[in-house]
Short mmCIF file of C-alpha atoms in Angstrom, two decimals:
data_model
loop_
_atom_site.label_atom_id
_atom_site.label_comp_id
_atom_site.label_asym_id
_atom_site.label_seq_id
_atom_site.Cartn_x
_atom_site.Cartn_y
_atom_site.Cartn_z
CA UNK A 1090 -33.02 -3.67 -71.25
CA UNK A 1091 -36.16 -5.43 -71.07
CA UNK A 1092 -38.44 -4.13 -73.85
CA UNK A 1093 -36.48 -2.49 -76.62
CA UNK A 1094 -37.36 1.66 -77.27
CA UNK A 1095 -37.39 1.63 -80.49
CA UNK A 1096 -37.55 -0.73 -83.61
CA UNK A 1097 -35.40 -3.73 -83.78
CA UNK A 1098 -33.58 -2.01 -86.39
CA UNK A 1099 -32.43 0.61 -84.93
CA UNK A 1100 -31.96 -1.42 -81.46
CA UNK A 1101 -29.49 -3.73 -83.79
CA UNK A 1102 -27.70 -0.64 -85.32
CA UNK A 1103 -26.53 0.32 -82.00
CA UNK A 1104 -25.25 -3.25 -81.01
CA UNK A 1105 -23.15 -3.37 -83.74
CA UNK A 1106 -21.58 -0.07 -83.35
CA UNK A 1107 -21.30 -0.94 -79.88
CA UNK A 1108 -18.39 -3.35 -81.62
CA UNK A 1109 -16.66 -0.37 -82.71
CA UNK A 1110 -13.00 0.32 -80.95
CA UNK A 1111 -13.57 3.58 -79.39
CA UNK A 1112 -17.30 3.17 -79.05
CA UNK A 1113 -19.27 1.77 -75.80
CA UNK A 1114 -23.19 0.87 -75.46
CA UNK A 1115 -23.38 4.27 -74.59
CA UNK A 1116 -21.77 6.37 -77.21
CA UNK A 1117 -22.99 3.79 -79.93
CA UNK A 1118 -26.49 5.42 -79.48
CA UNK A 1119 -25.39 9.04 -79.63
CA UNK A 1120 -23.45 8.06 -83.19
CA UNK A 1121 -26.70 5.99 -84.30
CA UNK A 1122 -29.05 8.73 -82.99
CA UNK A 1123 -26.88 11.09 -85.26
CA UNK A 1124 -26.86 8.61 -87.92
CA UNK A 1125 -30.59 7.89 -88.63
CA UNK A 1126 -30.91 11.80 -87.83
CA UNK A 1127 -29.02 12.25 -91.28
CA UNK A 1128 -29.78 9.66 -93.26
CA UNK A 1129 -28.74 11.36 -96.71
CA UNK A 1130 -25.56 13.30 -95.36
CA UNK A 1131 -24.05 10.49 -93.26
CA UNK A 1132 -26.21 6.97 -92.98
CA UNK A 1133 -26.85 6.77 -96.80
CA UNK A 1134 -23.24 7.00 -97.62
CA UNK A 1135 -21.58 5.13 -94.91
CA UNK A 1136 -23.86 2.77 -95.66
CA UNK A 1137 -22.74 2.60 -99.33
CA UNK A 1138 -19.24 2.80 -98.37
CA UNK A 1139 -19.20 0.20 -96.39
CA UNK A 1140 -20.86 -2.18 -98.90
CA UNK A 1141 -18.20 -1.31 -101.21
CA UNK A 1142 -15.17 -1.88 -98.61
CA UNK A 1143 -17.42 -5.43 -98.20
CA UNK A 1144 -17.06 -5.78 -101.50
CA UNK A 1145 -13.80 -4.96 -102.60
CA UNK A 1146 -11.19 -4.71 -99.71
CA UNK A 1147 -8.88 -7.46 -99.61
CA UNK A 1148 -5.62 -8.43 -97.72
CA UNK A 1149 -2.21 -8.28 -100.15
CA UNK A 1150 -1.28 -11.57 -101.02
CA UNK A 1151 2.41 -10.21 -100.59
CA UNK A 1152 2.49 -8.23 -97.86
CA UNK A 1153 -0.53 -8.37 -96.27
CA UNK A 1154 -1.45 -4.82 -96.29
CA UNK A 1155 -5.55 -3.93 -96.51
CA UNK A 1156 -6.33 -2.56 -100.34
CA UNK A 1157 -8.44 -2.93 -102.98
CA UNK A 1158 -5.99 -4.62 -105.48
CA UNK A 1159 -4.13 -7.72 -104.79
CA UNK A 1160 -0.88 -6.85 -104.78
CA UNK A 1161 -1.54 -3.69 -103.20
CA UNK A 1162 -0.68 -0.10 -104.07
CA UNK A 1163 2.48 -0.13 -102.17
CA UNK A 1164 3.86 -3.67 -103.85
CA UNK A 1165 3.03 -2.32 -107.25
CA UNK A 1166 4.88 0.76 -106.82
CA UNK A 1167 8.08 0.60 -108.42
CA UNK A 1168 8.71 4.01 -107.79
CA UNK A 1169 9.37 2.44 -104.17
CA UNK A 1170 12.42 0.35 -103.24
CA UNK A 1171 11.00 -2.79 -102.99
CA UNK A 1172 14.48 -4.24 -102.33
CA UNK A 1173 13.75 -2.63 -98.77
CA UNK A 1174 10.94 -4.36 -96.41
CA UNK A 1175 9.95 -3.22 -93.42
CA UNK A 1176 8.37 -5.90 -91.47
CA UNK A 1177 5.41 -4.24 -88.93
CA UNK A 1178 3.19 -6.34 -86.62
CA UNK A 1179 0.17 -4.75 -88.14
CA UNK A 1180 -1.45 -3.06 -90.80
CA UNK A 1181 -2.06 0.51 -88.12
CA UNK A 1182 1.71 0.37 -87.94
CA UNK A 1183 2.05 0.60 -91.67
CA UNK A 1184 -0.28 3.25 -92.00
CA UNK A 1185 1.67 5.06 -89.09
CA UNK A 1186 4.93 4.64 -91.03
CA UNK A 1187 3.45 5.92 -94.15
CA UNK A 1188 1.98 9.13 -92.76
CA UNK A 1189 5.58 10.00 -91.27
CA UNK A 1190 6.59 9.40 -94.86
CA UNK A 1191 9.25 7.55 -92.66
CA UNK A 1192 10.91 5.76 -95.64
CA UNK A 1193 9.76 5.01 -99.10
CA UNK A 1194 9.48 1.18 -99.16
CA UNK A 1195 7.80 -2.22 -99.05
CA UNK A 1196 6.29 -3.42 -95.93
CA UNK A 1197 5.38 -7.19 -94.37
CA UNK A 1198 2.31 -7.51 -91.91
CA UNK A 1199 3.04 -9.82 -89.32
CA UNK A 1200 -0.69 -10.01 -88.36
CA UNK A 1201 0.18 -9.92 -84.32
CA UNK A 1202 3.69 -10.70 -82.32
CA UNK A 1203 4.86 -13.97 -80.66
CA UNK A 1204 3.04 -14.80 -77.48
CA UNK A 1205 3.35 -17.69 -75.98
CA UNK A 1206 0.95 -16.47 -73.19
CA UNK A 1207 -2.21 -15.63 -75.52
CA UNK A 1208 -1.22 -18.89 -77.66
CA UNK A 1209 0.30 -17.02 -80.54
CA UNK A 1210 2.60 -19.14 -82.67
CA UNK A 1211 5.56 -18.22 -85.73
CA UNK A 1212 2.26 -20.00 -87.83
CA UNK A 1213 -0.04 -17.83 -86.62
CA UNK A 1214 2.12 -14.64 -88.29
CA UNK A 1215 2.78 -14.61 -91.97
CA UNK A 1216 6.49 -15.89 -90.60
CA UNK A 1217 6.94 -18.65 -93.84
CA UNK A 1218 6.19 -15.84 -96.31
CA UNK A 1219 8.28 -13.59 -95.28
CA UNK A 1220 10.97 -16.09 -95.01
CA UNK A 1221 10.35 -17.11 -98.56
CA UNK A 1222 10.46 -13.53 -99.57
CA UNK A 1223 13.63 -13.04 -98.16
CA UNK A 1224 14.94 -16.29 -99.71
CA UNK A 1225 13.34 -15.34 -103.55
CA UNK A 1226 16.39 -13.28 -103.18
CA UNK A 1227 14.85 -9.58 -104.36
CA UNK A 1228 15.30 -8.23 -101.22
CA UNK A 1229 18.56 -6.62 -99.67
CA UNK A 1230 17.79 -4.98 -95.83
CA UNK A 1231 14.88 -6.29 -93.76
CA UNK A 1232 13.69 -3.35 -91.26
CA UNK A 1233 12.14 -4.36 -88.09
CA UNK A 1234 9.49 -1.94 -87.25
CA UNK A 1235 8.35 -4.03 -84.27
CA UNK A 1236 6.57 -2.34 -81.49
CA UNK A 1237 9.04 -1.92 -78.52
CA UNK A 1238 7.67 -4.10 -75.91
CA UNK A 1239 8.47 -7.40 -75.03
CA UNK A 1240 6.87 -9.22 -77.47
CA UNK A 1241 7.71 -7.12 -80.17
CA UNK A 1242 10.94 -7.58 -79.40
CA UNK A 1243 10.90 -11.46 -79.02
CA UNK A 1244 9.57 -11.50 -82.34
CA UNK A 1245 12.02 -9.26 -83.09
CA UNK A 1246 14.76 -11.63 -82.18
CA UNK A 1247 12.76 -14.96 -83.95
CA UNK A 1248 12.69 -13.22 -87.15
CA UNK A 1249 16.50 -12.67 -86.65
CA UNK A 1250 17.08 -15.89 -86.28
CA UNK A 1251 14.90 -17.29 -89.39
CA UNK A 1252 16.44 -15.16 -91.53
CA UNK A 1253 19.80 -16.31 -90.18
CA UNK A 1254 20.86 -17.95 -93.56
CA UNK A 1255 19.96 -15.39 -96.08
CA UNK A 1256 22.61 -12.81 -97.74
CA UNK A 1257 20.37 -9.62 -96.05
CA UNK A 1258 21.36 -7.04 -94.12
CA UNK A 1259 18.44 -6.81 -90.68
CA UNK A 1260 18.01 -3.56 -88.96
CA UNK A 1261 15.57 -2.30 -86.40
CA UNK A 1262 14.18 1.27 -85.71
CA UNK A 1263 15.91 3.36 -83.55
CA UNK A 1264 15.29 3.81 -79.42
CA UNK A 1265 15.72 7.38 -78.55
CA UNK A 1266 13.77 10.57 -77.25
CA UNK A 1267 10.87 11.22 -79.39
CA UNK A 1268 11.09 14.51 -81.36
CA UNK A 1269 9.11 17.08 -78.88
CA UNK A 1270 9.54 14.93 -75.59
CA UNK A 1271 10.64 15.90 -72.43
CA UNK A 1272 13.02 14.52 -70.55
CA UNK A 1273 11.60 14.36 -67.23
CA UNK A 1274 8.75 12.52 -68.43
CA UNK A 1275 10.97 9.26 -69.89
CA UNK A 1276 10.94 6.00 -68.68
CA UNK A 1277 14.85 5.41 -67.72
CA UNK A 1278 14.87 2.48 -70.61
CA UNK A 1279 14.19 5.37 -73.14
CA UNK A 1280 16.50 7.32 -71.23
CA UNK A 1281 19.65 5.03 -71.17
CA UNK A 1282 19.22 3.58 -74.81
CA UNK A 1283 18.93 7.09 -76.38
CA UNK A 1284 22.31 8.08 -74.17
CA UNK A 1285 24.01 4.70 -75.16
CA UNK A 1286 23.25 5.58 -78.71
CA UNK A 1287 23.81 9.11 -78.62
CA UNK A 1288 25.20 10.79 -81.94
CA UNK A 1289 27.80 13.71 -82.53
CA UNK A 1290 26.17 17.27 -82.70
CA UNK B 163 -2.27 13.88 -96.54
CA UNK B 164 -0.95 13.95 -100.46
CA UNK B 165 -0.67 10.36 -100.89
CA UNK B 166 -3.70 7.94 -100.04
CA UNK B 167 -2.19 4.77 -98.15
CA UNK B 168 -4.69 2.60 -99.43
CA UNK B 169 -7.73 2.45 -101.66
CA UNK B 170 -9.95 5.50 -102.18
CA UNK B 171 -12.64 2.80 -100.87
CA UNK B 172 -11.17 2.75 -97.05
CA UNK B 173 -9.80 6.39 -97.27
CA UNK B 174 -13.87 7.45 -97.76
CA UNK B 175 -14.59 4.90 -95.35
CA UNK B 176 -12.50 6.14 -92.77
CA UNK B 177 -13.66 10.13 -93.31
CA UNK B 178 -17.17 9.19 -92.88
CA UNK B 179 -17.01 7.17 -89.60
CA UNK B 180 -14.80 10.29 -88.90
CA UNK B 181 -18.20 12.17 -88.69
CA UNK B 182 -19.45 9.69 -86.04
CA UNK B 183 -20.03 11.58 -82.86
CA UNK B 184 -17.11 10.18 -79.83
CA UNK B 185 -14.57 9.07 -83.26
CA UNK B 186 -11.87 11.40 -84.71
CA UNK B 187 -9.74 10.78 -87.72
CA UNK B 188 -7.49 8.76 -85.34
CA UNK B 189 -10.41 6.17 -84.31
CA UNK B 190 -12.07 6.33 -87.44
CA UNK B 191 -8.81 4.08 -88.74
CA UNK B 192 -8.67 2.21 -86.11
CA UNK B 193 -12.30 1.56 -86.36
CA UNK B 194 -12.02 1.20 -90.14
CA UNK B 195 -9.22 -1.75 -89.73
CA UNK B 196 -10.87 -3.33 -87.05
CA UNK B 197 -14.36 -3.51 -89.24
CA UNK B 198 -12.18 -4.47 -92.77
CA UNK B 199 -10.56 -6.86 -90.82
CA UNK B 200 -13.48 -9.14 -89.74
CA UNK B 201 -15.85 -8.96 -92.51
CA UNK B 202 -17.95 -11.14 -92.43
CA UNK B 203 -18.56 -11.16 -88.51
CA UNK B 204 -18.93 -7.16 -88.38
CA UNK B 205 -18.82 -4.92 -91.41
CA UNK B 206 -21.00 -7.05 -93.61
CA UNK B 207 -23.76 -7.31 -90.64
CA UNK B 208 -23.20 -3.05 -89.98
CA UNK B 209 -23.46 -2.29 -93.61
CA UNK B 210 -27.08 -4.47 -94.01
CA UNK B 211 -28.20 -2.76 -90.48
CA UNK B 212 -27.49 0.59 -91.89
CA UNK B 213 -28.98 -0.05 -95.41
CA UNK B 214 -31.90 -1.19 -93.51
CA UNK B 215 -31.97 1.45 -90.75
CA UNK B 216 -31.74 4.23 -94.24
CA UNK B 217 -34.51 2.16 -95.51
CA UNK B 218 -36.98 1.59 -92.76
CA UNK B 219 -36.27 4.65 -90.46
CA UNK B 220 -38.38 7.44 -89.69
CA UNK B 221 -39.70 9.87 -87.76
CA UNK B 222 -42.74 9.72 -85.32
CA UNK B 223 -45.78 12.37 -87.00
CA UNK B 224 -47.18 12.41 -83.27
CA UNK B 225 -44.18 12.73 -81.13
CA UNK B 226 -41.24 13.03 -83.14
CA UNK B 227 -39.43 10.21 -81.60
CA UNK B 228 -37.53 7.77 -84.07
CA UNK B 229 -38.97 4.00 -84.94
CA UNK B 230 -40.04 2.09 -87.81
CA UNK B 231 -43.29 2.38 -87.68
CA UNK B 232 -45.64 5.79 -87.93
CA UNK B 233 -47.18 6.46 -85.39
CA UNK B 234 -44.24 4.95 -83.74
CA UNK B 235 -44.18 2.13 -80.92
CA UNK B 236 -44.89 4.66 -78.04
CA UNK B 237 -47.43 6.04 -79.40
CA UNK B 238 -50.08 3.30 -80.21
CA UNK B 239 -48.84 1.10 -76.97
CA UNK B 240 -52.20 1.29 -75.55
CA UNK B 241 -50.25 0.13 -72.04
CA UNK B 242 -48.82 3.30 -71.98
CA UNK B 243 -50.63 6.47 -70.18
CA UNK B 244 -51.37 8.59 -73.54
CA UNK B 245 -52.79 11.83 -71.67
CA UNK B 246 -49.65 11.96 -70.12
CA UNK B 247 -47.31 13.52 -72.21
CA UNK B 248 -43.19 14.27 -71.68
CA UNK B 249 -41.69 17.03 -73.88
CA UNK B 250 -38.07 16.57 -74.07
CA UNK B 251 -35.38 17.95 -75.95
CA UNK B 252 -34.31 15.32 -78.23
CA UNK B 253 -34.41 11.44 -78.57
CA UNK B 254 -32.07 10.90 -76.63
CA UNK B 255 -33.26 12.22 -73.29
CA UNK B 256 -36.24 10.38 -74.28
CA UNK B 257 -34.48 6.87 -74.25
CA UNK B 258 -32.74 8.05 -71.21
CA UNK B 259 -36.13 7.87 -69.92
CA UNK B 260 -37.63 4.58 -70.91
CA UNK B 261 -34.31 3.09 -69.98
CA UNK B 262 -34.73 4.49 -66.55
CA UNK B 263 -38.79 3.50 -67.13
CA UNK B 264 -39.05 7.00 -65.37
CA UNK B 265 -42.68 6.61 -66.04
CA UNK B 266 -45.19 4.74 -68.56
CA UNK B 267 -46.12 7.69 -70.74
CA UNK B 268 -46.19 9.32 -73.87
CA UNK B 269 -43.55 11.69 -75.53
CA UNK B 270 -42.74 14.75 -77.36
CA UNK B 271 -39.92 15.20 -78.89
CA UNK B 272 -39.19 19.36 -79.26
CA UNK B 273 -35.80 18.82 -81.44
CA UNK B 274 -33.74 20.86 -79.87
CA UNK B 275 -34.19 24.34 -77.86
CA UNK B 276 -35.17 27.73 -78.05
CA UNK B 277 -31.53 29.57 -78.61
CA UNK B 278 -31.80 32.56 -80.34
CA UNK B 279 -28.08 33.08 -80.43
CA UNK B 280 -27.90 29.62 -82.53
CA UNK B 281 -30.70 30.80 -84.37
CA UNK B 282 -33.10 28.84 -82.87
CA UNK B 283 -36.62 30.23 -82.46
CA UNK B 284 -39.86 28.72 -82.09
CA UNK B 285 -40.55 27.48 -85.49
CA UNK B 286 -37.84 25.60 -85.53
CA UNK B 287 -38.82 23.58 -82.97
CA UNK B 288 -42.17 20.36 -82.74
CA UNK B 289 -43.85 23.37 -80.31
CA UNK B 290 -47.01 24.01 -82.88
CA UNK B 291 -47.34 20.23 -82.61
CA UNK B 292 -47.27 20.47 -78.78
CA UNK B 293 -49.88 23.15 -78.48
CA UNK B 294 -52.33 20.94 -81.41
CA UNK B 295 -51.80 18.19 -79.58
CA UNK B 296 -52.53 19.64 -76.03
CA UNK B 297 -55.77 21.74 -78.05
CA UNK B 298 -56.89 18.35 -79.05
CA UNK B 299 -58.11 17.82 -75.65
CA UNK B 300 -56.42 14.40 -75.05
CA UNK B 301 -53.80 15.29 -72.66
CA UNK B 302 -54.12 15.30 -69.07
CA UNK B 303 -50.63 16.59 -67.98
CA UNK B 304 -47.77 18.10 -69.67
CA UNK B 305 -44.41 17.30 -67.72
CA UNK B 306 -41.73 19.38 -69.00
CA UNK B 307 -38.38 16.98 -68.99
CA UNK B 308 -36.37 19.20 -70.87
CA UNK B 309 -32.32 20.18 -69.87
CA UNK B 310 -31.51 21.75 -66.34
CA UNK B 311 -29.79 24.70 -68.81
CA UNK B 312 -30.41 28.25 -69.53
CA UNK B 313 -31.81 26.98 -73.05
CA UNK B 314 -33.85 24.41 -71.48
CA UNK B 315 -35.34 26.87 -68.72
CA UNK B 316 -36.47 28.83 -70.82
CA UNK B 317 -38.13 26.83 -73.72
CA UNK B 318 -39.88 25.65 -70.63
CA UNK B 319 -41.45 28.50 -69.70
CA UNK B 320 -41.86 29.77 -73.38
CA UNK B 321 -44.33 26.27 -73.34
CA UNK B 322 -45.76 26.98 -70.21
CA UNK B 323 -46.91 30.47 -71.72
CA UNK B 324 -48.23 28.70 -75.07
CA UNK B 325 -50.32 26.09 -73.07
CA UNK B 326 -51.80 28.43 -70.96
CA UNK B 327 -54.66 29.03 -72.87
CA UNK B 328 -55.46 24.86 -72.68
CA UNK B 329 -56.55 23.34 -69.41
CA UNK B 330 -53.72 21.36 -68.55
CA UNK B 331 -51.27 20.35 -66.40
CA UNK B 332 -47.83 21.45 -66.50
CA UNK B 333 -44.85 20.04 -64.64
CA UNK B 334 -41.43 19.80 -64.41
CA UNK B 335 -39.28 17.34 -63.45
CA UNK B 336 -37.83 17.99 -59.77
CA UNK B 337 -34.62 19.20 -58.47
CA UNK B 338 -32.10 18.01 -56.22
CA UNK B 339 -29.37 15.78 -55.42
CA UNK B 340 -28.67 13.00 -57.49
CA UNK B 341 -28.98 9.38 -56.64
CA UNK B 342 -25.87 7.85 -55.21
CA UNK B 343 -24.64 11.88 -55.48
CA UNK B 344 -22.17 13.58 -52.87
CA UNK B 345 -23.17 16.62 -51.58
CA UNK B 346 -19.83 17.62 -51.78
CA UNK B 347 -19.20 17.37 -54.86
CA UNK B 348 -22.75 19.01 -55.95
CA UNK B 349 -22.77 22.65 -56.89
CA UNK B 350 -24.29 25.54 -54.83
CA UNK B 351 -27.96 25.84 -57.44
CA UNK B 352 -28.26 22.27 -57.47
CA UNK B 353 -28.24 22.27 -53.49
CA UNK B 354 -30.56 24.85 -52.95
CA UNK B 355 -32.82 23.54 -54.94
CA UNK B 356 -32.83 20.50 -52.77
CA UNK B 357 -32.66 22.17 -49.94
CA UNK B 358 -35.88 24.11 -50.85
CA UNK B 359 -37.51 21.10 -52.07
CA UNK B 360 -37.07 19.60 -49.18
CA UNK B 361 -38.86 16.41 -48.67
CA UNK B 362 -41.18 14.81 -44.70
CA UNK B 363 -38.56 11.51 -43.77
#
């Protein structure tokens, strides 16, 4: 747009929401319309909040989960196993975990998976630390909670083979129906893996 | 959820962008990760726009439209056609407008329309503004851009009966079928209006 509407301000406000997943030029003026609209309820304290999450958020030194503390929340938790670490490829897929309450242990970011294509490297993942986690010898199973796609499951198959030499047990997440799904609405991969590992009833 | 995942910081972080118009509690994470994650590139730049945009922002006396300045840009751009004034229903049909540049003119911004099931009467609304302004004698034409709706009909003609005591123009922006539109897929109202309205070739 040629001239802007209104004040640079506001013009730069909606930019930078435009950034936003989710949010489009578009749809980043409706939220900053609504946003300078209520300035005390919603501007002022986003505003604040995200001065403070500036401020303080940090990435876990150990597991590279997002917190305020370095180690995080979930590493200081001894009420945790920490003996158990599920490795995720990011830190969504921990949260996802932890709202299914899927298992009460310690988690390792990846940051990303292998892809040669999009010139992702083992050093471009937090590969070594986990390694040298592994090999401090404080933990006993290693839990791939990779994302079930290729990649995921190349890395899948690297971290296998790094951690080759260590006394841990490795284990991934299951493939199976999902809880509520129908069959007729499966891919056949999903379909054949959940009948190869099918369980007695 | 009982347990926070990680600091109280991103938890209040992620409810308020929550209240974001287009981003649920799903988005709001994702949107929340993606801004802790690149700090310095997005969430520090966001959190000074919106500590500005709190500071700075405010709301036209003349027109009600939203700018930094009071009167705001529109109304002391001495380009612009001032006796021509455009009463929409909120600032966003406004920059819908300019970003159109629909036409070089002046604004008012009603803030809504009359519903009285909502609760929303006449007071509510910028109309005693509209009618002072018109009585000041500066306008030429009033062109009612407000919604195609029930609402917007008839906040339209509740303004048309309030101005006409002034001598003024009134308008309305036309109906018919939309640019680029197929008359197929165009309701019945919409094409008898443009049948009616009907236009030489």
């Amino acid at each position: 747009m040629a001239k802007p509407i209104a004040g640079p301000e506001i013009e730069r406000l909606i930019q930078l929401l435009a950034k936003l997943p989710g949010l489009g030029p578009r749809s980043a003026r409706r939220a900053t319309l609504h946003l300078v609209k209520r300035k005390e309820q919603l501007l002022g304290p986003l505003a604040a909040a995200m001065a403070e999450a500036l401020e303080r958020v940090l990435v876990c030194s150990v597991c590279g989960n997002i917190d305020t503390s370095d180690p995080c929340t979930l590493c200081r938790d001894h009420a945790r196993d920490q003996s158990l670490v599920v490795v995720v490829e990011d830190v969504s897929d921990l949260w996802a975990l932890e709202r299914a309450k899927a298992l009460n242990a310690a988690y390792h970011v990846l940051g990303g998976v292998l892809s040669p294509l999009d010139g992702v490297g083992p050093e471009d993942l937090t590969i070594r630390q986990l390694v040298s986690r592994v090999g401090s010898g404080t933990v006993r199973e290693v839990i791939l909670a990779v994302n079930a796609t290729v990649e995921g499951q190349t890395t899948a198959h690297y971290l296998t083979d790094q951690l080759a030499g260590f006394e841990v047990k490795i284990t991934r997440l299951a493939h199976g129906v999902p809880v509520g799904g129908e069959l007729d609405y499966l891919d056949e991969g999903t379909l054949s893996a959940a009948m190869r590992a099918r369980t007695p009833f």
